[in-house]
CSV table of N, CA and C in Angstrom, one decimal:
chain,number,residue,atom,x,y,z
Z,245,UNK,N,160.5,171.7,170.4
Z,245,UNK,CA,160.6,170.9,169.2
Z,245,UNK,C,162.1,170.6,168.9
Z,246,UNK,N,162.3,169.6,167.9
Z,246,UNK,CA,163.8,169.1,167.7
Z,246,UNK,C,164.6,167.8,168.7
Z,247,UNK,N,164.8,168.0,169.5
Z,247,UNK,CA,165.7,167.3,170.0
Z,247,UNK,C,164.7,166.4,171.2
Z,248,UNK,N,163.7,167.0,171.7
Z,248,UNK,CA,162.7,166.6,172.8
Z,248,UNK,C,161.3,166.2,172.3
Z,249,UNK,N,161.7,165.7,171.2
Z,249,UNK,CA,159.9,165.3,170.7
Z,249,UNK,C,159.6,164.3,170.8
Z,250,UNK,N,158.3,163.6,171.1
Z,250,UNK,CA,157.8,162.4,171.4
Z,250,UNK,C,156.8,162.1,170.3
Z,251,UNK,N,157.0,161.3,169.8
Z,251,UNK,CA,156.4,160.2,168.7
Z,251,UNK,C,155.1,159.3,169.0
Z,252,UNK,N,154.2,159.4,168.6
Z,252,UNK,CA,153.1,158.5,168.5
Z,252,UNK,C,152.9,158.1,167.8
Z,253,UNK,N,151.8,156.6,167.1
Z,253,UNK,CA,151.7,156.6,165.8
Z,253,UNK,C,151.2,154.7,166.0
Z,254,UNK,N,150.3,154.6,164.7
Z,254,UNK,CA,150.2,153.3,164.6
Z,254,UNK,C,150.8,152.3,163.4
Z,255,UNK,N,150.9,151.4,163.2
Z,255,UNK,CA,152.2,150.5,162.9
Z,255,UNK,C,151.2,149.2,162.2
Z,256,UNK,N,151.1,148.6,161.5
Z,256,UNK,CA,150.9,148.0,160.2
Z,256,UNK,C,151.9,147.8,159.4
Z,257,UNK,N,152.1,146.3,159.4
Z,257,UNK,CA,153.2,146.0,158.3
Z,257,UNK,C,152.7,144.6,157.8
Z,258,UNK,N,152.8,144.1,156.0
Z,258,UNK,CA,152.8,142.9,156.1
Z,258,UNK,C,154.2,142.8,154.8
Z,259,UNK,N,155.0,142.5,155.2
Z,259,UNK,CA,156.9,142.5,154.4
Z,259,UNK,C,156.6,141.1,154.1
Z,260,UNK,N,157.3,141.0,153.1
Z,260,UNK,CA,158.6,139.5,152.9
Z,260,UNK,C,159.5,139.9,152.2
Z,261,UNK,N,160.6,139.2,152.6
Z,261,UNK,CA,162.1,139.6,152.2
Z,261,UNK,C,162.5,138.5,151.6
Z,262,UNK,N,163.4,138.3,150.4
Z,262,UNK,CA,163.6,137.5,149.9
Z,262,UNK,C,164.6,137.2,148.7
Z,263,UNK,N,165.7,136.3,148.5
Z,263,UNK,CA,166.9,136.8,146.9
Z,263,UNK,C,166.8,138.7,146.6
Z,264,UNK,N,167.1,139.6,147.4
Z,264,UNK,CA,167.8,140.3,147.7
Z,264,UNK,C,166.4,141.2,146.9
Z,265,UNK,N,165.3,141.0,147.1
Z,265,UNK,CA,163.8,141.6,146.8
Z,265,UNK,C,163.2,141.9,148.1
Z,266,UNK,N,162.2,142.9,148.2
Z,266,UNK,CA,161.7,143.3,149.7
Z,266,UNK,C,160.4,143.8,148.9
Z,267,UNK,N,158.6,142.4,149.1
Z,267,UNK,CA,157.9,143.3,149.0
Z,267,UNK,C,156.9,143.4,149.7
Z,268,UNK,N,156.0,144.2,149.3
Z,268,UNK,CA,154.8,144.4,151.1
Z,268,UNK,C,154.5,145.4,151.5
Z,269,UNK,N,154.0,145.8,152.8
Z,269,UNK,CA,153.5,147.5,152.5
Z,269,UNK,C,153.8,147.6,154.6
Z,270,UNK,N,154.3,148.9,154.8
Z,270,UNK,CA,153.8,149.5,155.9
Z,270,UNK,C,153.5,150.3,156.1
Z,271,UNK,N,152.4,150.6,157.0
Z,271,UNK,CA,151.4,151.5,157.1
Z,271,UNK,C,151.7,152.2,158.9
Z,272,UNK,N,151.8,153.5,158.4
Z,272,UNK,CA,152.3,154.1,159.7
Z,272,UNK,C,151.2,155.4,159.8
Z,273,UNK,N,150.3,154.8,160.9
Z,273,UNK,CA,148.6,155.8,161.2
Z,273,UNK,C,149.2,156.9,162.4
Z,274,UNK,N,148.2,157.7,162.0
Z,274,UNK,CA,147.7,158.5,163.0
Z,274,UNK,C,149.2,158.8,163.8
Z,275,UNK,N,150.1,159.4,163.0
Z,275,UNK,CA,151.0,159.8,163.0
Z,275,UNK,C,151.1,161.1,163.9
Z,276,UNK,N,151.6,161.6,165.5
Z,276,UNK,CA,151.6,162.8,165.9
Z,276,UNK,C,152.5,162.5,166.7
Z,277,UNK,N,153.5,164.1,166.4
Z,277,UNK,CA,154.5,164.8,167.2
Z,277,UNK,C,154.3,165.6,168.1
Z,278,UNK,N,154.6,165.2,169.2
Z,278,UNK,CA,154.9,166.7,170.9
Z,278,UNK,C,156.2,167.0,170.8
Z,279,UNK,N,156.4,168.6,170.7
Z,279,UNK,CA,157.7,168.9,171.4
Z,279,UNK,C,157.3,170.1,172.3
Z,280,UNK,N,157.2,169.9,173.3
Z,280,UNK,CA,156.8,171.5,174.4
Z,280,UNK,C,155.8,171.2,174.4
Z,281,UNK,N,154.6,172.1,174.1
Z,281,UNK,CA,153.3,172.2,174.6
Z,281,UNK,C,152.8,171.7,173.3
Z,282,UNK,N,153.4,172.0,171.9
Z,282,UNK,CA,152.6,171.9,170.7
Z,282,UNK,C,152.8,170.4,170.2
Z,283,UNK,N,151.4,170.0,169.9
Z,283,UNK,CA,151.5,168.5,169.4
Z,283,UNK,C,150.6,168.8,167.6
Z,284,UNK,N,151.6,168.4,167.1
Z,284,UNK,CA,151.9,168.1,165.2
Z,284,UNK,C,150.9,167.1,164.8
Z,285,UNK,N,149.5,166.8,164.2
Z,285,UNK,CA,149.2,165.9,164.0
Z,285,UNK,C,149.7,165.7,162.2
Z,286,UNK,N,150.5,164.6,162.4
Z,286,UNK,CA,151.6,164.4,161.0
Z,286,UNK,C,150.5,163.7,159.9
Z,287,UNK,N,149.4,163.0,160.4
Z,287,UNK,CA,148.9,162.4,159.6
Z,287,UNK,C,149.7,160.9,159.3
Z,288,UNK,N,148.9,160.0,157.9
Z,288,UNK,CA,149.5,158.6,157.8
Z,288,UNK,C,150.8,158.6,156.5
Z,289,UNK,N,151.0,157.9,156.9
Z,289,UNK,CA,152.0,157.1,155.6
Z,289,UNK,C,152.1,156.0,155.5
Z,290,UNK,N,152.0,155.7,154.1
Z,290,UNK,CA,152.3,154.5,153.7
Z,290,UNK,C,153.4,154.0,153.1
Z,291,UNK,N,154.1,153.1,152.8
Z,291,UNK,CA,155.3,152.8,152.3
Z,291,UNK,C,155.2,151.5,152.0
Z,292,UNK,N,155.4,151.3,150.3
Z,292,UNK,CA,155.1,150.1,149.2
Z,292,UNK,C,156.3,150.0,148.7
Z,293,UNK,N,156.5,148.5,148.8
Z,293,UNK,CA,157.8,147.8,148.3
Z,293,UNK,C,157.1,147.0,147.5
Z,294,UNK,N,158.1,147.2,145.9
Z,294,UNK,CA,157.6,145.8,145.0
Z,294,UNK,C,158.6,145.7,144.5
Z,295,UNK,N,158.7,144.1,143.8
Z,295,UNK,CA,159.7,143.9,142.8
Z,295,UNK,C,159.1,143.4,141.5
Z,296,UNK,N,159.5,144.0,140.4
Z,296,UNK,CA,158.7,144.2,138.9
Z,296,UNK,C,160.1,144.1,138.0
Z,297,UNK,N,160.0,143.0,137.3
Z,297,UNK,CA,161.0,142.8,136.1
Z,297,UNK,C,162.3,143.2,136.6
Z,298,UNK,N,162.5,142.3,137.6
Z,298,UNK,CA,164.1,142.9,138.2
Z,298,UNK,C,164.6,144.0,139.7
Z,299,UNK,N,163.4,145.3,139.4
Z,299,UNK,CA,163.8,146.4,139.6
Z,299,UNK,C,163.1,146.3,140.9
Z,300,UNK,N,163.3,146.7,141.8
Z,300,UNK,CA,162.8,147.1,143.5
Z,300,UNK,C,162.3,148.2,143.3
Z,301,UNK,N,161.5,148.7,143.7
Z,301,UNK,CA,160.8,149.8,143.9
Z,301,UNK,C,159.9,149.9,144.8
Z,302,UNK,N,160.2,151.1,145.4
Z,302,UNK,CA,159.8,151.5,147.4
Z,302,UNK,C,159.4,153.1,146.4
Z,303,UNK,N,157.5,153.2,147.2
Z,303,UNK,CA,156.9,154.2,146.9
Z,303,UNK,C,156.5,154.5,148.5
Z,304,UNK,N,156.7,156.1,149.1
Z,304,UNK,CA,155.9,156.8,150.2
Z,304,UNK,C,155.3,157.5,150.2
Z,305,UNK,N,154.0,157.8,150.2
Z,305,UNK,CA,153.0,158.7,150.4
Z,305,UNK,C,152.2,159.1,151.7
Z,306,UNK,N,152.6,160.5,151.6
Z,306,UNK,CA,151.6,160.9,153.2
Z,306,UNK,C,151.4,162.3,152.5
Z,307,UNK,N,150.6,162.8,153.5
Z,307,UNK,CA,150.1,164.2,153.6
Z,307,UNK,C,151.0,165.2,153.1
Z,308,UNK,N,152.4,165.2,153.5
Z,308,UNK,CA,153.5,165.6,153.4
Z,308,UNK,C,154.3,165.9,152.3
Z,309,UNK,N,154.7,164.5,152.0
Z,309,UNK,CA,155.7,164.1,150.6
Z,309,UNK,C,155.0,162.8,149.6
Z,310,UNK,N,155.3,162.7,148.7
Z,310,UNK,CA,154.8,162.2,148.4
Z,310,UNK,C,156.8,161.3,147.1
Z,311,UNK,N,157.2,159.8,147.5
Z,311,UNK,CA,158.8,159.7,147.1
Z,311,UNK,C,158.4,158.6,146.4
Z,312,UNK,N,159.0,158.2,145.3
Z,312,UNK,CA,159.5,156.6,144.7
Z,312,UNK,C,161.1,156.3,144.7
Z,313,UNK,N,161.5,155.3,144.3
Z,313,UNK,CA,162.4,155.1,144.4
Z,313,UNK,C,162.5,153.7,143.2
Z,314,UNK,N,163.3,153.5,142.6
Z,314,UNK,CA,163.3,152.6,141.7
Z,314,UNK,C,165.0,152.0,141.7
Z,315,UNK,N,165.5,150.9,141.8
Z,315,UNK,CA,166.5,150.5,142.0
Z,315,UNK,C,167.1,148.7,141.1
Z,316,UNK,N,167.5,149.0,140.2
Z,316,UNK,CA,168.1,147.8,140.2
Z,316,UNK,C,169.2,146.6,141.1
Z,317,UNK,N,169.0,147.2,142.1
Z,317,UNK,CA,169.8,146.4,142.9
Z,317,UNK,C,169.2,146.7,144.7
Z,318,UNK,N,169.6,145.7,146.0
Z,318,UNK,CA,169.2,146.1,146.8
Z,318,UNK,C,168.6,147.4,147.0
Z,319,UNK,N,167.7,147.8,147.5
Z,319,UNK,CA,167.4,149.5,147.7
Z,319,UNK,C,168.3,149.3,149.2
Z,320,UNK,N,168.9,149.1,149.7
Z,320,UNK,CA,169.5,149.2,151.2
Z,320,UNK,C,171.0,149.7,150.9
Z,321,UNK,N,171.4,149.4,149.4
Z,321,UNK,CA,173.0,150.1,149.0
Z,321,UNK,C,173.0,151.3,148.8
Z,322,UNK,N,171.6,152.0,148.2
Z,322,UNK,CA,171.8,153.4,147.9
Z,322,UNK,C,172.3,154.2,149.0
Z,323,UNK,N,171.8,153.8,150.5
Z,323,UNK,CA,172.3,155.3,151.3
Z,323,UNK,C,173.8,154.8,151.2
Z,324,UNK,N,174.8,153.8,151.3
Z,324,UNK,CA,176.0,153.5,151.1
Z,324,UNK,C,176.6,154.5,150.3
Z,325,UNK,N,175.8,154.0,149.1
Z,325,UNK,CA,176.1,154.3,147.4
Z,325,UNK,C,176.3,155.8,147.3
Z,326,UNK,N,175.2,157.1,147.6
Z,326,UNK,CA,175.6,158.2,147.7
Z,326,UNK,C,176.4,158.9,148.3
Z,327,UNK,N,177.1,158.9,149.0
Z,327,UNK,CA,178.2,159.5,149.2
Z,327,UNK,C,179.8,159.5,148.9
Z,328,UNK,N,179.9,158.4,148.5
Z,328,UNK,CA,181.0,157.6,147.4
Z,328,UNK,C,180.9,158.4,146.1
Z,329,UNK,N,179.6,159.0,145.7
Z,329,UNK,CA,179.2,159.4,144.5
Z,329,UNK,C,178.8,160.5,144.7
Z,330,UNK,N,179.2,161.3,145.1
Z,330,UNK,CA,179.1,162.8,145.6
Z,330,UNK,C,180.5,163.6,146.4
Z,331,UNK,N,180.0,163.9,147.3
Z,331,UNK,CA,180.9,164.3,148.1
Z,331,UNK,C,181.8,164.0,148.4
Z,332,UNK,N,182.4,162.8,148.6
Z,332,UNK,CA,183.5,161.9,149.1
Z,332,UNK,C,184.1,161.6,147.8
Z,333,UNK,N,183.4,161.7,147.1
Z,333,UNK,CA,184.6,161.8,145.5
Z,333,UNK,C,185.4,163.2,144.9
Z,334,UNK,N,184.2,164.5,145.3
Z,334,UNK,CA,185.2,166.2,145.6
Z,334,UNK,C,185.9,166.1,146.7
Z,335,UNK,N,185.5,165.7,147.7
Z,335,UNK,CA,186.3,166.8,149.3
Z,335,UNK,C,187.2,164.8,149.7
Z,336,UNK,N,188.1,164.3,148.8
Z,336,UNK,CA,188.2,162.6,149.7
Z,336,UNK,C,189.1,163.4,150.6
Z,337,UNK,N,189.4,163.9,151.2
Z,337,UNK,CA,189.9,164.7,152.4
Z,337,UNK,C,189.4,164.4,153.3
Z,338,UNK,N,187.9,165.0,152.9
Z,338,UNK,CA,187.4,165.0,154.4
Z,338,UNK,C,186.1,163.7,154.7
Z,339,UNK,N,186.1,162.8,153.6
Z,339,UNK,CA,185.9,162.0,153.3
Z,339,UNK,C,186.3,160.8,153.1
Z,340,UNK,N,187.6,160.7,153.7
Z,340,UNK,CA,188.9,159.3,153.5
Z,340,UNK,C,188.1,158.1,154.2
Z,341,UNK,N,187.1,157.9,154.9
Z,341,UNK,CA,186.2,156.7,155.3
Z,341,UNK,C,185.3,156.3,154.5
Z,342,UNK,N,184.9,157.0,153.4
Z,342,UNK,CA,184.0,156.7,152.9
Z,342,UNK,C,184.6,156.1,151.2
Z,343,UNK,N,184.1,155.2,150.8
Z,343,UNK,CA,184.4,154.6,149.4
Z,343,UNK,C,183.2,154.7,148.5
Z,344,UNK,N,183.6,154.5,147.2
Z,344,UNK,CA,182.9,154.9,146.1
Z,344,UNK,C,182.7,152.6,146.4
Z,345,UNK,N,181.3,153.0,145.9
Z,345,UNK,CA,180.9,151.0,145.8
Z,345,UNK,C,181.3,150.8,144.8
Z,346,UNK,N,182.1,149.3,144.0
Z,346,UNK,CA,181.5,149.3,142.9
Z,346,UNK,C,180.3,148.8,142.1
Z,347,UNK,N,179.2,148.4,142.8
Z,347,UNK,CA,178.0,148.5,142.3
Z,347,UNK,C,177.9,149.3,140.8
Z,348,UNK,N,177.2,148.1,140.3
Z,348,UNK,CA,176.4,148.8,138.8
Z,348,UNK,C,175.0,148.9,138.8
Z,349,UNK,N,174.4,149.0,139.5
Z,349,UNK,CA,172.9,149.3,140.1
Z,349,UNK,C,172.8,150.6,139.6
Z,350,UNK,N,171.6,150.4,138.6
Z,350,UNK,CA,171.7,151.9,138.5
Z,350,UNK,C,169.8,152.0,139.7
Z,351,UNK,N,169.7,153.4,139.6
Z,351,UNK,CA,168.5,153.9,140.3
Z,351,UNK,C,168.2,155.2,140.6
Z,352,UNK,N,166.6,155.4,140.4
Z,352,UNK,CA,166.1,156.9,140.2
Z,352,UNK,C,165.3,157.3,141.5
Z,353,UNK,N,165.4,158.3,142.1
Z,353,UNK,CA,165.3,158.7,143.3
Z,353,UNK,C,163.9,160.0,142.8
Z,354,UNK,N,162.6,159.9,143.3
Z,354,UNK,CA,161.9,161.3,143.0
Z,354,UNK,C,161.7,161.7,144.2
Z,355,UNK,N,161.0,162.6,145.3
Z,355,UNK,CA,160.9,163.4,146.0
Z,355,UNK,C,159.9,164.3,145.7
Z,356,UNK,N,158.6,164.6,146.3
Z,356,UNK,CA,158.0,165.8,145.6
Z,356,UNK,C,157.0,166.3,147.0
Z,357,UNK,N,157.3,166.9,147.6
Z,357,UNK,CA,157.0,167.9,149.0
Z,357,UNK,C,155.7,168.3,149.0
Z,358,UNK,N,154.5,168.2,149.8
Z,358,UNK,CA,153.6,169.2,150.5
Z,358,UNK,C,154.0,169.7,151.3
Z,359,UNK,N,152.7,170.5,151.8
Z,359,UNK,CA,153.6,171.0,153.1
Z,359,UNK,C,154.2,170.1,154.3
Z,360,UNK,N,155.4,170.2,154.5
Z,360,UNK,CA,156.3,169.9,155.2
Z,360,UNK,C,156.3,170.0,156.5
Z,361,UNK,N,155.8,171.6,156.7
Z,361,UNK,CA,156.3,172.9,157.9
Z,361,UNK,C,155.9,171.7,159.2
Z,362,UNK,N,155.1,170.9,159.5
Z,362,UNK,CA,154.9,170.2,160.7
Z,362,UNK,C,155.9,169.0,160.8
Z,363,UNK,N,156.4,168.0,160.0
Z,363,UNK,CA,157.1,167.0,159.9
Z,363,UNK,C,158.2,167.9,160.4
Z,364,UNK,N,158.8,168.7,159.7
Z,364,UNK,CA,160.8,170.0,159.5
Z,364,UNK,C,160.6,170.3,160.7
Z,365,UNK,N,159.5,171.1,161.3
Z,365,UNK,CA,159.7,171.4,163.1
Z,365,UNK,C,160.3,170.9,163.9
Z,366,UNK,N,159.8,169.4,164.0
Z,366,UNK,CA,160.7,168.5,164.9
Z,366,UNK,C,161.6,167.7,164.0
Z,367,UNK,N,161.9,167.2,162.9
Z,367,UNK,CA,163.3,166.5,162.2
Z,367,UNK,C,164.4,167.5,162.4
Z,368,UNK,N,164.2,168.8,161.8
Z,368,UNK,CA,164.7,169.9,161.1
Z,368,UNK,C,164.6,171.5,161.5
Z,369,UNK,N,164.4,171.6,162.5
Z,369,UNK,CA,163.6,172.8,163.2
Z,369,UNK,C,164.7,173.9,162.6
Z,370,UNK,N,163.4,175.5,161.6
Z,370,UNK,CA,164.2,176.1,161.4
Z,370,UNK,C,163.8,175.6,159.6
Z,371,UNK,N,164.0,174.8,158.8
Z,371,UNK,CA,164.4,174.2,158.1
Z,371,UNK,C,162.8,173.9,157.4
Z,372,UNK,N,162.5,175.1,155.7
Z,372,UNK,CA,161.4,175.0,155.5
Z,372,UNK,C,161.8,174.4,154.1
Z,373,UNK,N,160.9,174.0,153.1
Z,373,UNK,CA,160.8,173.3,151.9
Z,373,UNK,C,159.2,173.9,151.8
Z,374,UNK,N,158.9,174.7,150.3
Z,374,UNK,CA,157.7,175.2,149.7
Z,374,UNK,C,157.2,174.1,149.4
Z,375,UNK,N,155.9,174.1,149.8
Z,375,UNK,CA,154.7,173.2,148.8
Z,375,UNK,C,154.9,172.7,147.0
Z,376,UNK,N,155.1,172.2,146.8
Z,376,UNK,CA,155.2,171.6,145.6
Z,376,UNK,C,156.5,171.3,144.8
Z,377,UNK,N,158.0,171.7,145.6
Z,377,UNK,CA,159.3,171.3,145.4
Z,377,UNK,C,159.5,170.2,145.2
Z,378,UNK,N,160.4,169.5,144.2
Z,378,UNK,CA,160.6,168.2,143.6
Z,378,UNK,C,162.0,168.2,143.5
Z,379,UNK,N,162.2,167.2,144.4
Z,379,UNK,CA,164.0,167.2,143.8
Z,379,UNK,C,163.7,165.7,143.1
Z,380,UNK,N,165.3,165.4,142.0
Z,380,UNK,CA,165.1,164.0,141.2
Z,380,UNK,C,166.3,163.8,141.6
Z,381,UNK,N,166.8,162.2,141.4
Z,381,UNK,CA,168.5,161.9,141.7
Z,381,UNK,C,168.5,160.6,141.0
Z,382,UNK,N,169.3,160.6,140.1
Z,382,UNK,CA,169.3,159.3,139.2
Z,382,UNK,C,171.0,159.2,138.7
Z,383,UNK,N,171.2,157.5,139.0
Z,383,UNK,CA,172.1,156.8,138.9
Z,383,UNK,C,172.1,156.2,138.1
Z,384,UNK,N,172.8,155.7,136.8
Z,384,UNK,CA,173.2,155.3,135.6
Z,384,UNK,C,174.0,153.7,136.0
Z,385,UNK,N,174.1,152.6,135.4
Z,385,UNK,CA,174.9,152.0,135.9
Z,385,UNK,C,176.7,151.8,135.7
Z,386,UNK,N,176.6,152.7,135.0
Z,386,UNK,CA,178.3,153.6,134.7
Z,386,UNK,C,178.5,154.3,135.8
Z,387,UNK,N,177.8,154.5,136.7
Z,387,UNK,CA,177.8,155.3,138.2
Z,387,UNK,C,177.9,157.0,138.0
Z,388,UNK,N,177.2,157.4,136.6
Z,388,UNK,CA,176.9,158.8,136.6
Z,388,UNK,C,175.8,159.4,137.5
Z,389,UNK,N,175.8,159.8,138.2
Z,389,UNK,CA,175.0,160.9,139.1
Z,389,UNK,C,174.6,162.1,138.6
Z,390,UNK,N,173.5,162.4,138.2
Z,390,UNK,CA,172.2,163.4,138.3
Z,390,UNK,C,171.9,163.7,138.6
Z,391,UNK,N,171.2,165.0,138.8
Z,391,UNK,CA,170.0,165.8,140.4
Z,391,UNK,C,169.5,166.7,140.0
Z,392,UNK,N,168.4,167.2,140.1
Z,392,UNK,CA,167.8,168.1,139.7
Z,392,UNK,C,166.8,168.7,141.1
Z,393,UNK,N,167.0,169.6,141.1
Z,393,UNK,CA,166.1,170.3,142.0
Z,393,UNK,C,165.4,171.5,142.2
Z,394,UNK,N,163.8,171.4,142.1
Z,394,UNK,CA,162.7,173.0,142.2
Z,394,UNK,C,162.2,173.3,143.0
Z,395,UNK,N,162.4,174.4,143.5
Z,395,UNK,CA,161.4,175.0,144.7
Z,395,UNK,C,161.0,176.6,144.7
Z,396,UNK,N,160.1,176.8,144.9
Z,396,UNK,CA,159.5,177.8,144.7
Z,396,UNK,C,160.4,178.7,146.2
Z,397,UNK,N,160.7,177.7,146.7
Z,397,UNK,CA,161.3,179.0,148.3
Z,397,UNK,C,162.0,177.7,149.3
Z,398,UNK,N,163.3,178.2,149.7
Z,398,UNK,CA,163.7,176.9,150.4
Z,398,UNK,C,164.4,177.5,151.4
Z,399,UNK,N,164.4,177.5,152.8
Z,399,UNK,CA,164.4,179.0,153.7
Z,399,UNK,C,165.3,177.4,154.8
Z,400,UNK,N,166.1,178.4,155.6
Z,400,UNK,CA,166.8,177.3,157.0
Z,400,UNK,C,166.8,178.8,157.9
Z,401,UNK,N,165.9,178.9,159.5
Z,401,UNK,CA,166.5,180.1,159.9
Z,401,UNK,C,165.7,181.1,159.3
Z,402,UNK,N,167.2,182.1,159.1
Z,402,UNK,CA,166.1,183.7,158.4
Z,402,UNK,C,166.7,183.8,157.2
Z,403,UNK,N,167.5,182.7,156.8
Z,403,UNK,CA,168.3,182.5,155.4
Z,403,UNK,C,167.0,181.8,154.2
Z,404,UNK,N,166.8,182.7,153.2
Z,404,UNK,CA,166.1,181.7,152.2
Z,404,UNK,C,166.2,181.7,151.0
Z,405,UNK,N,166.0,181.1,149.6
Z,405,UNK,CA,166.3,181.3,148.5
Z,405,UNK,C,164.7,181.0,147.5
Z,406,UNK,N,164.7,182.3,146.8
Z,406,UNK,CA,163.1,181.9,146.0
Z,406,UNK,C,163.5,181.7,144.6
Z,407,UNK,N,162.8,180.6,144.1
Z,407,UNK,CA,162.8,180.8,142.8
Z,407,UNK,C,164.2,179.4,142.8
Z,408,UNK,N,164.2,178.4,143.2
Z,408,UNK,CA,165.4,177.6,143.4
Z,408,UNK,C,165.4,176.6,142.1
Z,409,UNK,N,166.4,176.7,141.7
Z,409,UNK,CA,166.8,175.7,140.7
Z,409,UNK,C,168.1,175.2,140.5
Z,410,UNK,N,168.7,173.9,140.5
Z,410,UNK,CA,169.5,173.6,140.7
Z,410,UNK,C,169.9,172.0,139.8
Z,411,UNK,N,171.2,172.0,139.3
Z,411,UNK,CA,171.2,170.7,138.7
Z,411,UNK,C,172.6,170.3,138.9
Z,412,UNK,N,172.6,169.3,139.5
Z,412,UNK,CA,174.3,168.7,139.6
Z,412,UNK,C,174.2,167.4,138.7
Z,413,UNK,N,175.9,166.9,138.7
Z,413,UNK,CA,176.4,165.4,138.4
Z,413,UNK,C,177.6,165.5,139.0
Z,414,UNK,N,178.2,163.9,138.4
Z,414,UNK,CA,179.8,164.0,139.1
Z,414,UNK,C,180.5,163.4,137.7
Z,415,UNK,N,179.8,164.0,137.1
Z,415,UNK,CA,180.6,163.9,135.6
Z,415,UNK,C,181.9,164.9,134.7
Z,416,UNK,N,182.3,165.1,136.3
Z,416,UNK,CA,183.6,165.9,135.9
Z,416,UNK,C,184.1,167.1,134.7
Z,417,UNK,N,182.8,167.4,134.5
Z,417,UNK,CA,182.7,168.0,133.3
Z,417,UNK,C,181.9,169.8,133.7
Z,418,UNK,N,182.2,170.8,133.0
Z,418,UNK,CA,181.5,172.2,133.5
Z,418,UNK,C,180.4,172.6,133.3
């Protein structure tokens, strides 16, 4: 598992892209991982793109996780957008490539986990997330950053933490 896994899966899409909107649905079947001898049946996912009064929003559901995403602007700037707005704004050291956007998009990020343990094996091996953990991540269009995060047990290895709760910003404040 990890590094030698082979992918199967069936593929369904009907997209249109368009004035910086993406909507349409892909459907990814009968979803299963081999790494060694053991093969993972991952199950499907689906993944819905709409545009509603401005705002983009990309929803994914499978067996697994279950994410939305809500965006007033491109959904394709956020992975840009978070790191400029995190990390690379504490450590610009080790971070000097990376820039803060100026984007006023704001956008809300949910996340909410089943079990995982087959998907984490081969992404993440080592690397567990409890059944029913929700993390949230919401952007303001002042570019305040928010996070919240629950898990009942969140384990990497033989390292774990029970009972997890967690809330950041980058609002400079204690």
């Amino acid at each position: 598992k990890g590094s030698d896994t082979e992918l199967t899966l069936g593929i369904f899409s009907e997209i249109s892209y368009g004035n910086k909107s993406i909507d349409g649905d892909i459907s990814l079947s009968d979803i299963k991982m081999k790494g060694g001898s053991d093969t993972d049946d991952i199950g499907d996912l689906l993944i819905t793109a709409v545009t509603e009064g401005g705002s983009n929003i990309l929803k994914l559901e499978s067996s697994f996780m279950k994410a939305s995403l809500k965006s007033d602007g491109p959904v394709t700037e956020i992975l840009k957008d978070l790191p400029g707005l995190t990390v690379a704004r504490e450590l610009p050291a080790l971070f000097s490539h990376v820039q803060e956007t100026p984007s006023s998009a704001g956008y809300d990020i949910r996340i909410e986990f089943n079990d995982s343990r087959n998907i984490l094996s081969h992404l993440f091996p080592g690397l567990y997330i409890a059944d029913g953990s929700i993390m949230d991540i919401s952007v303001n269009d002042s570019r305040e950053l928010t996070g919240k995060l629950h898990s009942a047990r969140l384990a990497y290895g033989k390292n774990f933490i029970k009972g997890a709760e967690l809330s950041v910003d980058n609002m400079d404040g204690s």
